[in-house]
Every structure is written in C-alpha cells, then in structure tokens.
C-alpha cells in the first residue's frame, strides 16, 4: 500500500493545485439497490441510517467483492474513499420484530425466552418514484493492481454486494478506472464528503442541504467502530463551494473530498 | 465430485388476495406499506418464515421458531434434550449453556437447514476466540424485501369477538371488537441471491436449494392457512445460476411491468386475470449476460399471463411443482 498520507503541496487556499500531490489511480462506480440501511452506529432503540455508506461500509463492500474475510480492513487499508448520493432519495420507516437477545441463551436465540421479541423502528433509504437508491463512489490508491482487481471484482463480486444490511441487495454499474491526484487543501467547488473540522462553506446557495454526522471510518473486532470522524456532505449530492484544509481527489475534471481508511 | 451450490439470483412472485401478507407491529398490524410509493411491502423475515414453517412441517427442526407452548420449563427441557441428543450421537458434551462447544455448533449447522440457508447470529464464545467474540453464520441466501408490482390500497373491517378480551377482576366478561386490515390484491415480488462462498462456509448443499424452492412454492400454500394469511398463491419462480461470481444484472424486478387489462386502473386489479406481466426488459437484461449464465430454473403458474420472457439459448430447467 502507498505511503502514509499525500505528499501535500496542494492549492489551499489559492484554488488551484500546484503539484506535489500523490499521483494515483482512481476507481469510479455507481452502487445501486432498492433499499439501503447504513446504521448510525450510535443509535440504539431506533435504527437510523446515514444518507450514504460510511467509509467503513464502503471498505467492507470492497472486501466482499474481492471475497475477503475478516482480514479485509488490513488488506484494504490506505484507500482514499469518497461518495455522494445520486438521484432523489427519501426515507421509509418500517418496524421490525427482532428476537430479544440479552445473554445469548439458546432459548433467546430460538425465540422461546420470556422476553420473546423486541420491535425496532428501521429507517430505509429508498429512491423516489420506485427507482433504485444510488451512490457514486470513488476509490483512489497508488496500488494500480489492487484497483484493477477491485474493478473486476465489482463487476463479478465473490460475495453478493449489499447496501448496509445483508438483505439490502445491491449491484455496481459504470465501473471505470481513471488517473487522479490527491492533494491537501482546496478552495472551490467539490463533491463527496469533508472532514467537518477542516471545512468552511463559502456562501452556500439557497437549497443547499449539508448533512453533518459522526461516521465510522474503521471497524474493529465485533464491528465496533475503531475510528470515527465527523464528516459533512451535501445531502443531495450537489457540489459545495468550500475552503478546505483536508485531502481532496482531483479526477476527471472534478474535485472530491476524500477519507483515507 | 459433489455438485457445488451456484451463485444465483432468485425471482419469486406470489399474489395476496383479500389478506394481510405481512402485518406491521408498529401500525396496529396493518399490512406493511410504503404509502408514498403506494406499494405493499413484505419483509425478508416473513418470507423466510414460510420456508421455516415448511421445514417444520417436513419434520425438520429449525433454529428460529416461535414459542411452542410459552413455557420456559419446556424451553429449558428442549435445550437439555438437544444437548443430550448431541451427547448420544457424538459421545461428547455440548458444554455449558452460556459457553457451548464449537463442535456442538457444527452439529447444529448439520442439523438445522434454516441456518444453512439463512444464517444465524450466535453470540457464543468459541474456543480460541477473543472474549465477547460472536459466532455469526451469514446466510448464503438473502432476500431483499418484497413489494407489490402495482399500487395497492388497504381496507379495514371491524371484527367482533364472542370471547372476552380480559377476565381479570371480573372486567371484560363480554365480547370485544378488533380491526382487521387487508389488501384486496397484490402481486408481490421478491429478489434473492445465493452465495456460493457463503454456502461453503456453512455447508449449504444443492439439495438444500431444492428444499428452499419447495419451501417457497409449497410452503406459501401450506403456511398461508391462518385467517390473516389465507389467499396467497405462488405465481412465478425463476432462478438464474451464474457460471462464477455475480453479474450486474440488477434487480430482476426492474425488468417486470404489470399491464392491467384494458380499461382497468392498476389499483383496481383484483385477480390474476386482470393483468399481464410484461417480462421483456428482464429477458433483455438476461440476454446481456447469456454467456455468464450456467442454468435457468423456471416455474410459471398456468394462470399467470407472461409476455416476453424469452429464454431461448439458455440452459433451461423446468421446476416441477
């Protein structure tokens, strides 16, 4: 995997990168499904969803495509990730009837305990008008061979892809590879997600919807968040005009705020 | 060499007529609905319940089952019975109830077909695992939630009961009223996937998949016999086996369009005779990946009118039902 962090030398605050960034390969794909649920890790009695797959979910999805097991966080460390929603989305709530598991006794697992079941409101993301819910995803790395493998795996994944929950079946479209560059700092329009502490918005136009939340970036054993970051993104996937001190990916004429996993 | 479980896509359609296909526990047991999209919804859990009940009717045990008689004594007795059975078959102890032996869990996998199909979360420590580790069997077969292929409306009737609602303290010694929520008609479509890699981890066999097919087709008819579930009929089953990996076919339901009979509004559909299922887009999608398809298994109810499901050139197997 590549060196720790980009070489820097980006444009902040001048607006144009002036070289010195890390030249990378960038993989783009569109991730689609009929419903998505990316559980906000801090929710308890209700299962609320993020509007996009968190970095940890994207890393897991790429691991599933390659057929990796629990070793996937190590095998896929160092990737730069970014995402935005594509198309109109809305929320849908359904209450699900889960087994009540407290001590993992066999009676509980079989639904035979005195507590029986517990009902959890579950929030889905669905597409408007019956269309799929969709996300544009970028993955960048200096390891061109890995990205080539990922591109093939997304088109013919080893494990089925899903949008969060295993039942939220998914597929990848428009898989492509491009040259890109990661630099630190950017002033201008950009897409994807941004570290909130390094972000300043420039006169957001009316209608801008900025979503800001704590996202799991890396998971540890038992899927417990090991690294959490506060990220911001435009909830409809529209570009934001920003002054940003974090890392961005320049690719195909656009700029994407990235998170390194 | 033993045949391997394929990576596969499953499309399963069934109709629900004057019934409540899947009650929402948070909405007075009204049928699950996406009221904005005007589509009826059915959870994957409800569909898998039909299969599990079918397995029970076959005389098999299943992992996730409902209370038998509500008695914890019986539940403990049941656990002891299974542990005794394990000891009798293997000559080994199953371990403590809170720390079961990993070999006991392997025995469970062999015993419980529903775990091999749909998985289970077993937060039970195994040997060599870190404290607090879980034993999770991810199901090789996953179904996305089902939904109706057309707009659906819910109607409600009031029921009266001759039995008392409550008798404590002399209260309620009279009949009571209740609400009964149903849909007049819905053609419900499920999309599922089978994962070979996951199948290998839990020992799912091709025979298990045959039982799954029967569980979907026969199980729906056998299981949907209660008052709230009666009136459900399987209409179409399609399984596409991939040569390797998966291909981005997308959701096969997107390749279906329900065309109401002339002059009928989509929400006025009341029977299978009121529409034609247009599957031309699905056939086109499949044709794009013809070389990647190892086999197609198909069953269509004779009363369902399907147009455009052209599968010429595909290795086609008829599902007997």
mmCIF file with all atom_site columns, C-alpha atoms in Angstrom, chain A residues 75-242:
data_model
loop_
_atom_site.group_PDB
_atom_site.id
_atom_site.type_symbol
_atom_site.label_atom_id
_atom_site.label_alt_id
_atom_site.label_comp_id
_atom_site.label_asym_id
_atom_site.label_entity_id
_atom_site.label_seq_id
_atom_site.pdbx_PDB_ins_code
_atom_site.Cartn_x
_atom_site.Cartn_y
_atom_site.Cartn_z
_atom_site.occupancy
_atom_site.B_iso_or_equiv
_atom_site.pdbx_formal_charge
_atom_site.auth_seq_id
_atom_site.auth_comp_id
_atom_site.auth_asym_id
_atom_site.auth_atom_id
_atom_site.pdbx_PDB_model_num
ATOM 1   C CA . UNK A 1 75  ? -5.847  -5.783  3.135   1.00 0.00 ? 75  UNK A CA 1
ATOM 2   C CA . UNK A 1 76  ? -7.662  -2.625  2.087   1.00 0.00 ? 76  UNK A CA 1
ATOM 3   C CA . UNK A 1 77  ? -6.011  -0.092  4.364   1.00 0.00 ? 77  UNK A CA 1
ATOM 4   C CA . UNK A 1 78  ? -4.792  3.152   2.863   1.00 0.00 ? 78  UNK A CA 1
ATOM 5   C CA . UNK A 1 79  ? -7.546  3.573   0.285   1.00 0.00 ? 79  UNK A CA 1
ATOM 6   C CA . UNK A 1 80  ? -8.981  7.037   -0.304  1.00 0.00 ? 80  UNK A CA 1
ATOM 7   C CA . UNK A 1 81  ? -12.764 6.894   -0.421  1.00 0.00 ? 81  UNK A CA 1
ATOM 8   C CA . UNK A 1 82  ? -15.483 9.317   -1.376  1.00 0.00 ? 82  UNK A CA 1
ATOM 9   C CA . UNK A 1 83  ? -19.179 9.040   -2.138  1.00 0.00 ? 83  UNK A CA 1
ATOM 10  C CA . UNK A 1 84  ? -22.260 11.068  -2.931  1.00 0.00 ? 84  UNK A CA 1
ATOM 11  C CA . UNK A 1 85  ? -25.929 10.208  -3.372  1.00 0.00 ? 85  UNK A CA 1
ATOM 12  C CA . UNK A 1 86  ? -27.182 10.135  -6.955  1.00 0.00 ? 86  UNK A CA 1
ATOM 13  C CA . UNK A 1 87  ? -30.772 10.992  -7.704  1.00 0.00 ? 87  UNK A CA 1
ATOM 14  C CA . UNK A 1 88  ? -33.618 11.811  -5.351  1.00 0.00 ? 88  UNK A CA 1
ATOM 15  C CA . UNK A 1 89  ? -33.932 9.714   -2.216  1.00 0.00 ? 89  UNK A CA 1
ATOM 16  C CA . UNK A 1 90  ? -36.334 9.561   0.670   1.00 0.00 ? 90  UNK A CA 1
ATOM 17  C CA . UNK A 1 91  ? -36.674 7.760   3.975   1.00 0.00 ? 91  UNK A CA 1
ATOM 18  C CA . UNK A 1 92  ? -39.013 4.887   4.712   1.00 0.00 ? 92  UNK A CA 1
ATOM 19  C CA . UNK A 1 93  ? -39.642 3.606   8.239   1.00 0.00 ? 93  UNK A CA 1
ATOM 20  C CA . UNK A 1 94  ? -40.656 0.040   8.997   1.00 0.00 ? 94  UNK A CA 1
ATOM 21  C CA . UNK A 1 95  ? -40.731 -1.601  12.414  1.00 0.00 ? 95  UNK A CA 1
ATOM 22  C CA . UNK A 1 96  ? -39.079 -4.986  12.524  1.00 0.00 ? 96  UNK A CA 1
ATOM 23  C CA . UNK A 1 97  ? -39.676 -7.725  15.032  1.00 0.00 ? 97  UNK A CA 1
ATOM 24  C CA . UNK A 1 98  ? -36.298 -8.919  16.306  1.00 0.00 ? 98  UNK A CA 1
ATOM 25  C CA . UNK A 1 99  ? -35.502 -11.715 18.689  1.00 0.00 ? 99  UNK A CA 1
ATOM 26  C CA . UNK A 1 100 ? -34.745 -10.322 22.140  1.00 0.00 ? 100 UNK A CA 1
ATOM 27  C CA . UNK A 1 101 ? -31.148 -11.366 22.827  1.00 0.00 ? 101 UNK A CA 1
ATOM 28  C CA . UNK A 1 102 ? -29.580 -10.396 26.115  1.00 0.00 ? 102 UNK A CA 1
ATOM 29  C CA . UNK A 1 103 ? -27.481 -13.303 27.286  1.00 0.00 ? 103 UNK A CA 1
ATOM 30  C CA . UNK A 1 104 ? -27.326 -15.377 24.090  1.00 0.00 ? 104 UNK A CA 1
ATOM 31  C CA . UNK A 1 105 ? -29.117 -18.218 25.783  1.00 0.00 ? 105 UNK A CA 1
ATOM 32  C CA . UNK A 1 106 ? -30.406 -20.840 23.415  1.00 0.00 ? 106 UNK A CA 1
ATOM 33  C CA . UNK A 1 107 ? -33.998 -20.093 24.435  1.00 0.00 ? 107 UNK A CA 1
ATOM 34  C CA . UNK A 1 108 ? -33.488 -16.470 23.406  1.00 0.00 ? 108 UNK A CA 1
ATOM 35  C CA . UNK A 1 109 ? -31.952 -17.449 20.093  1.00 0.00 ? 109 UNK A CA 1
ATOM 36  C CA . UNK A 1 110 ? -34.905 -19.681 19.382  1.00 0.00 ? 110 UNK A CA 1
ATOM 37  C CA . UNK A 1 111 ? -37.459 -17.034 20.331  1.00 0.00 ? 111 UNK A CA 1
ATOM 38  C CA . UNK A 1 112 ? -38.514 -19.043 23.354  1.00 0.00 ? 112 UNK A CA 1
ATOM 39  C CA . UNK A 1 113 ? -37.430 -16.783 26.184  1.00 0.00 ? 113 UNK A CA 1
ATOM 40  C CA . UNK A 1 114 ? -39.801 -14.938 28.461  1.00 0.00 ? 114 UNK A CA 1
ATOM 41  C CA . UNK A 1 115 ? -38.875 -11.645 26.801  1.00 0.00 ? 115 UNK A CA 1
ATOM 42  C CA . UNK A 1 116 ? -39.692 -13.053 23.391  1.00 0.00 ? 116 UNK A CA 1
ATOM 43  C CA . UNK A 1 117 ? -39.177 -10.302 20.869  1.00 0.00 ? 117 UNK A CA 1
ATOM 44  C CA . UNK A 1 118 ? -38.305 -6.659  20.590  1.00 0.00 ? 118 UNK A CA 1
ATOM 45  C CA . UNK A 1 119 ? -39.555 -4.224  17.993  1.00 0.00 ? 119 UNK A CA 1
ATOM 46  C CA . UNK A 1 120 ? -37.111 -1.809  16.382  1.00 0.00 ? 120 UNK A CA 1
ATOM 47  C CA . UNK A 1 121 ? -38.042 1.013   14.014  1.00 0.00 ? 121 UNK A CA 1
ATOM 48  C CA . UNK A 1 122 ? -35.791 0.646   10.994  1.00 0.00 ? 122 UNK A CA 1
ATOM 49  C CA . UNK A 1 123 ? -35.099 3.541   8.635   1.00 0.00 ? 123 UNK A CA 1
ATOM 50  C CA . UNK A 1 124 ? -34.505 2.750   4.975   1.00 0.00 ? 124 UNK A CA 1
ATOM 51  C CA . UNK A 1 125 ? -33.228 4.921   2.176   1.00 0.00 ? 125 UNK A CA 1
ATOM 52  C CA . UNK A 1 126 ? -35.246 4.356   -0.985  1.00 0.00 ? 126 UNK A CA 1
ATOM 53  C CA . UNK A 1 127 ? -35.233 6.004   -4.388  1.00 0.00 ? 127 UNK A CA 1
ATOM 54  C CA . UNK A 1 128 ? -38.008 8.359   -5.434  1.00 0.00 ? 128 UNK A CA 1
ATOM 55  C CA . UNK A 1 129 ? -40.538 7.074   -7.932  1.00 0.00 ? 129 UNK A CA 1
ATOM 56  C CA . UNK A 1 130 ? -39.634 3.429   -7.402  1.00 0.00 ? 130 UNK A CA 1
ATOM 57  C CA . UNK A 1 131 ? -36.160 3.993   -8.823  1.00 0.00 ? 131 UNK A CA 1
ATOM 58  C CA . UNK A 1 132 ? -33.140 2.392   -7.179  1.00 0.00 ? 132 UNK A CA 1
ATOM 59  C CA . UNK A 1 133 ? -31.273 4.233   -4.472  1.00 0.00 ? 133 UNK A CA 1
ATOM 60  C CA . UNK A 1 134 ? -27.868 5.057   -5.982  1.00 0.00 ? 134 UNK A CA 1
ATOM 61  C CA . UNK A 1 135 ? -24.442 6.328   -4.923  1.00 0.00 ? 135 UNK A CA 1
ATOM 62  C CA . UNK A 1 136 ? -21.441 7.476   -6.921  1.00 0.00 ? 136 UNK A CA 1
ATOM 63  C CA . UNK A 1 137 ? -18.319 6.053   -5.299  1.00 0.00 ? 137 UNK A CA 1
ATOM 64  C CA . UNK A 1 138 ? -14.654 6.894   -5.831  1.00 0.00 ? 138 UNK A CA 1
ATOM 65  C CA . UNK A 1 139 ? -11.764 4.775   -4.592  1.00 0.00 ? 139 UNK A CA 1
ATOM 66  C CA . UNK A 1 140 ? -8.190  6.003   -5.069  1.00 0.00 ? 140 UNK A CA 1
ATOM 67  C CA . UNK A 1 141 ? -4.902  4.286   -4.404  1.00 0.00 ? 141 UNK A CA 1
ATOM 68  C CA . UNK A 1 142 ? -1.297  4.165   -5.586  1.00 0.00 ? 142 UNK A CA 1
ATOM 69  C CA . UNK A 1 143 ? -1.747  0.422   -5.953  1.00 0.00 ? 143 UNK A CA 1
ATOM 70  C CA . UNK A 1 144 ? -2.968  0.257   -9.547  1.00 0.00 ? 144 UNK A CA 1
ATOM 71  C CA . UNK A 1 145 ? -3.035  -3.540  -9.451  1.00 0.00 ? 145 UNK A CA 1
ATOM 72  C CA . UNK A 1 146 ? -5.377  -3.526  -6.451  1.00 0.00 ? 146 UNK A CA 1
ATOM 73  C CA . UNK A 1 147 ? -7.739  -1.085  -8.159  1.00 0.00 ? 147 UNK A CA 1
ATOM 74  C CA . UNK A 1 148 ? -7.711  -3.222  -11.302 1.00 0.00 ? 148 UNK A CA 1
ATOM 75  C CA . UNK A 1 149 ? -8.680  -6.229  -9.176  1.00 0.00 ? 149 UNK A CA 1
ATOM 76  C CA . UNK A 1 150 ? -11.376 -4.216  -7.456  1.00 0.00 ? 150 UNK A CA 1
ATOM 77  C CA . UNK A 1 151 ? -12.815 -3.099  -10.786 1.00 0.00 ? 151 UNK A CA 1
ATOM 78  C CA . UNK A 1 152 ? -13.119 -6.706  -11.914 1.00 0.00 ? 152 UNK A CA 1
ATOM 79  C CA . UNK A 1 153 ? -14.488 -7.818  -8.569  1.00 0.00 ? 153 UNK A CA 1
ATOM 80  C CA . UNK A 1 154 ? -17.209 -5.180  -8.550  1.00 0.00 ? 154 UNK A CA 1
ATOM 81  C CA . UNK A 1 155 ? -18.491 -6.474  -11.879 1.00 0.00 ? 155 UNK A CA 1
ATOM 82  C CA . UNK A 1 156 ? -18.310 -10.106 -10.744 1.00 0.00 ? 156 UNK A CA 1
ATOM 83  C CA . UNK A 1 157 ? -18.161 -9.993  -6.933  1.00 0.00 ? 157 UNK A CA 1
ATOM 84  C CA . UNK A 1 158 ? -17.162 -13.044 -4.892  1.00 0.00 ? 158 UNK A CA 1
ATOM 85  C CA . UNK A 1 159 ? -19.711 -12.244 -2.191  1.00 0.00 ? 159 UNK A CA 1
ATOM 86  C CA . UNK A 1 160 ? -23.004 -10.565 -3.017  1.00 0.00 ? 160 UNK A CA 1
ATOM 87  C CA . UNK A 1 161 ? -22.945 -6.798  -2.612  1.00 0.00 ? 161 UNK A CA 1
ATOM 88  C CA . UNK A 1 162 ? -25.354 -5.102  -0.254  1.00 0.00 ? 162 UNK A CA 1
ATOM 89  C CA . UNK A 1 163 ? -26.235 -1.599  0.872   1.00 0.00 ? 163 UNK A CA 1
ATOM 90  C CA . UNK A 1 164 ? -25.562 -1.948  4.578   1.00 0.00 ? 164 UNK A CA 1
ATOM 91  C CA . UNK A 1 165 ? -27.811 -4.750  5.767   1.00 0.00 ? 165 UNK A CA 1
ATOM 92  C CA . UNK A 1 166 ? -27.304 -8.142  4.111   1.00 0.00 ? 166 UNK A CA 1
ATOM 93  C CA . UNK A 1 167 ? -30.882 -8.191  2.810   1.00 0.00 ? 167 UNK A CA 1
ATOM 94  C CA . UNK A 1 168 ? -30.430 -4.846  1.023   1.00 0.00 ? 168 UNK A CA 1
ATOM 95  C CA . UNK A 1 169 ? -29.091 -6.456  -2.150  1.00 0.00 ? 169 UNK A CA 1
ATOM 96  C CA . UNK A 1 170 ? -27.017 -4.242  -4.424  1.00 0.00 ? 170 UNK A CA 1
ATOM 97  C CA . UNK A 1 171 ? -25.055 -4.146  -7.642  1.00 0.00 ? 171 UNK A CA 1
ATOM 98  C CA . UNK A 1 172 ? -22.358 -1.966  -9.210  1.00 0.00 ? 172 UNK A CA 1
ATOM 99  C CA . UNK A 1 173 ? -22.599 -0.209  -12.574 1.00 0.00 ? 173 UNK A CA 1
ATOM 100 C CA . UNK A 1 174 ? -20.413 2.077   -14.680 1.00 0.00 ? 174 UNK A CA 1
ATOM 101 C CA . UNK A 1 175 ? -17.167 0.698   -13.270 1.00 0.00 ? 175 UNK A CA 1
ATOM 102 C CA . UNK A 1 176 ? -14.191 2.602   -14.625 1.00 0.00 ? 176 UNK A CA 1
ATOM 103 C CA . UNK A 1 177 ? -10.557 3.470   -13.876 1.00 0.00 ? 177 UNK A CA 1
ATOM 104 C CA . UNK A 1 178 ? -9.048  6.949   -14.201 1.00 0.00 ? 178 UNK A CA 1
ATOM 105 C CA . UNK A 1 179 ? -5.835  8.775   -13.330 1.00 0.00 ? 179 UNK A CA 1
ATOM 106 C CA . UNK A 1 180 ? -6.142  11.036  -10.324 1.00 0.00 ? 180 UNK A CA 1
ATOM 107 C CA . UNK A 1 181 ? -4.210  13.077  -7.818  1.00 0.00 ? 181 UNK A CA 1
ATOM 108 C CA . UNK A 1 182 ? -4.691  13.565  -4.097  1.00 0.00 ? 182 UNK A CA 1
ATOM 109 C CA . UNK A 1 183 ? -3.585  16.860  -2.605  1.00 0.00 ? 183 UNK A CA 1
ATOM 110 C CA . UNK A 1 184 ? -4.118  18.610  0.686   1.00 0.00 ? 184 UNK A CA 1
ATOM 111 C CA . UNK A 1 185 ? -6.263  21.709  0.607   1.00 0.00 ? 185 UNK A CA 1
ATOM 112 C CA . UNK A 1 186 ? -8.787  23.067  -1.807  1.00 0.00 ? 186 UNK A CA 1
ATOM 113 C CA . UNK A 1 187 ? -10.766 26.203  -2.418  1.00 0.00 ? 187 UNK A CA 1
ATOM 114 C CA . UNK A 1 188 ? -13.582 25.942  -4.894  1.00 0.00 ? 188 UNK A CA 1
ATOM 115 C CA . UNK A 1 189 ? -16.420 23.592  -5.737  1.00 0.00 ? 189 UNK A CA 1
ATOM 116 C CA . UNK A 1 190 ? -16.193 19.990  -4.680  1.00 0.00 ? 190 UNK A CA 1
ATOM 117 C CA . UNK A 1 191 ? -18.168 16.787  -4.201  1.00 0.00 ? 191 UNK A CA 1
ATOM 118 C CA . UNK A 1 192 ? -18.214 13.929  -1.717  1.00 0.00 ? 192 UNK A CA 1
ATOM 119 C CA . UNK A 1 193 ? -17.542 14.193  1.989   1.00 0.00 ? 193 UNK A CA 1
ATOM 120 C CA . UNK A 1 194 ? -15.459 16.570  4.024   1.00 0.00 ? 194 UNK A CA 1
ATOM 121 C CA . UNK A 1 195 ? -13.896 16.469  7.472   1.00 0.00 ? 195 UNK A CA 1
ATOM 122 C CA . UNK A 1 196 ? -16.085 18.947  9.346   1.00 0.00 ? 196 UNK A CA 1
ATOM 123 C CA . UNK A 1 197 ? -13.231 20.427  11.374  1.00 0.00 ? 197 UNK A CA 1
ATOM 124 C CA . UNK A 1 198 ? -11.294 21.346  8.218   1.00 0.00 ? 198 UNK A CA 1
ATOM 125 C CA . UNK A 1 199 ? -14.248 22.702  6.254   1.00 0.00 ? 199 UNK A CA 1
ATOM 126 C CA . UNK A 1 200 ? -15.545 26.217  5.707   1.00 0.00 ? 200 UNK A CA 1
ATOM 127 C CA . UNK A 1 201 ? -18.505 26.728  3.408   1.00 0.00 ? 201 UNK A CA 1
ATOM 128 C CA . UNK A 1 202 ? -18.441 29.670  1.015   1.00 0.00 ? 202 UNK A CA 1
ATOM 129 C CA . UNK A 1 203 ? -21.861 31.329  0.795   1.00 0.00 ? 203 UNK A CA 1
ATOM 130 C CA . UNK A 1 204 ? -23.920 28.198  0.234   1.00 0.00 ? 204 UNK A CA 1
ATOM 131 C CA . UNK A 1 205 ? -26.768 28.967  -2.166  1.00 0.00 ? 205 UNK A CA 1
ATOM 132 C CA . UNK A 1 206 ? -30.404 28.603  -1.030  1.00 0.00 ? 206 UNK A CA 1
ATOM 133 C CA . UNK A 1 207 ? -31.481 24.993  -1.079  1.00 0.00 ? 207 UNK A CA 1
ATOM 134 C CA . UNK A 1 208 ? -28.097 23.646  -0.005  1.00 0.00 ? 208 UNK A CA 1
ATOM 135 C CA . UNK A 1 209 ? -28.580 20.760  2.416   1.00 0.00 ? 209 UNK A CA 1
ATOM 136 C CA . UNK A 1 210 ? -25.481 19.979  4.428   1.00 0.00 ? 210 UNK A CA 1
ATOM 137 C CA . UNK A 1 211 ? -25.537 16.776  6.451   1.00 0.00 ? 211 UNK A CA 1
ATOM 138 C CA . UNK A 1 212 ? -23.019 16.538  9.276   1.00 0.00 ? 212 UNK A CA 1
ATOM 139 C CA . UNK A 1 213 ? -22.549 13.487  11.443  1.00 0.00 ? 213 UNK A CA 1
ATOM 140 C CA . UNK A 1 214 ? -20.065 11.144  13.092  1.00 0.00 ? 214 UNK A CA 1
ATOM 141 C CA . UNK A 1 215 ? -19.213 8.373   10.629  1.00 0.00 ? 215 UNK A CA 1
ATOM 142 C CA . UNK A 1 216 ? -17.404 5.118   11.399  1.00 0.00 ? 216 UNK A CA 1
ATOM 143 C CA . UNK A 1 217 ? -14.232 5.066   9.309   1.00 0.00 ? 217 UNK A CA 1
ATOM 144 C CA . UNK A 1 218 ? -12.704 1.834   10.566  1.00 0.00 ? 218 UNK A CA 1
ATOM 145 C CA . UNK A 1 219 ? -14.273 -1.079  12.412  1.00 0.00 ? 219 UNK A CA 1
ATOM 146 C CA . UNK A 1 220 ? -12.561 -3.289  14.962  1.00 0.00 ? 220 UNK A CA 1
ATOM 147 C CA . UNK A 1 221 ? -13.428 -6.802  16.136  1.00 0.00 ? 221 UNK A CA 1
ATOM 148 C CA . UNK A 1 222 ? -17.138 -7.311  16.615  1.00 0.00 ? 222 UNK A CA 1
ATOM 149 C CA . UNK A 1 223 ? -17.790 -4.475  14.145  1.00 0.00 ? 223 UNK A CA 1
ATOM 150 C CA . UNK A 1 224 ? -17.184 -1.930  16.881  1.00 0.00 ? 224 UNK A CA 1
ATOM 151 C CA . UNK A 1 225 ? -16.094 1.452   15.452  1.00 0.00 ? 225 UNK A CA 1
ATOM 152 C CA . UNK A 1 226 ? -12.366 1.856   15.972  1.00 0.00 ? 226 UNK A CA 1
ATOM 153 C CA . UNK A 1 227 ? -12.033 5.213   14.243  1.00 0.00 ? 227 UNK A CA 1
ATOM 154 C CA . UNK A 1 228 ? -14.828 7.742   13.979  1.00 0.00 ? 228 UNK A CA 1
ATOM 155 C CA . UNK A 1 229 ? -14.719 11.065  12.159  1.00 0.00 ? 229 UNK A CA 1
ATOM 156 C CA . UNK A 1 230 ? -17.123 13.929  11.878  1.00 0.00 ? 230 UNK A CA 1
ATOM 157 C CA . UNK A 1 231 ? -17.878 14.357  8.201   1.00 0.00 ? 231 UNK A CA 1
ATOM 158 C CA . UNK A 1 232 ? -20.095 16.700  6.235   1.00 0.00 ? 232 UNK A CA 1
ATOM 159 C CA . UNK A 1 233 ? -21.669 16.249  2.824   1.00 0.00 ? 233 UNK A CA 1
ATOM 160 C CA . UNK A 1 234 ? -24.282 17.780  0.566   1.00 0.00 ? 234 UNK A CA 1
ATOM 161 C CA . UNK A 1 235 ? -27.277 15.566  1.197   1.00 0.00 ? 235 UNK A CA 1
ATOM 162 C CA . UNK A 1 236 ? -28.486 15.570  -2.419  1.00 0.00 ? 236 UNK A CA 1
ATOM 163 C CA . UNK A 1 237 ? -25.044 15.018  -3.897  1.00 0.00 ? 237 UNK A CA 1
ATOM 164 C CA . UNK A 1 238 ? -24.750 18.576  -5.226  1.00 0.00 ? 238 UNK A CA 1
ATOM 165 C CA . UNK A 1 239 ? -21.356 20.332  -5.277  1.00 0.00 ? 239 UNK A CA 1
ATOM 166 C CA . UNK A 1 240 ? -20.409 22.534  -2.350  1.00 0.00 ? 240 UNK A CA 1
ATOM 167 C CA . UNK A 1 241 ? -18.304 25.659  -2.597  1.00 0.00 ? 241 UNK A CA 1
ATOM 168 C CA . UNK A 1 242 ? -15.689 25.142  0.089   1.00 0.00 ? 242 UNK A CA 1
#
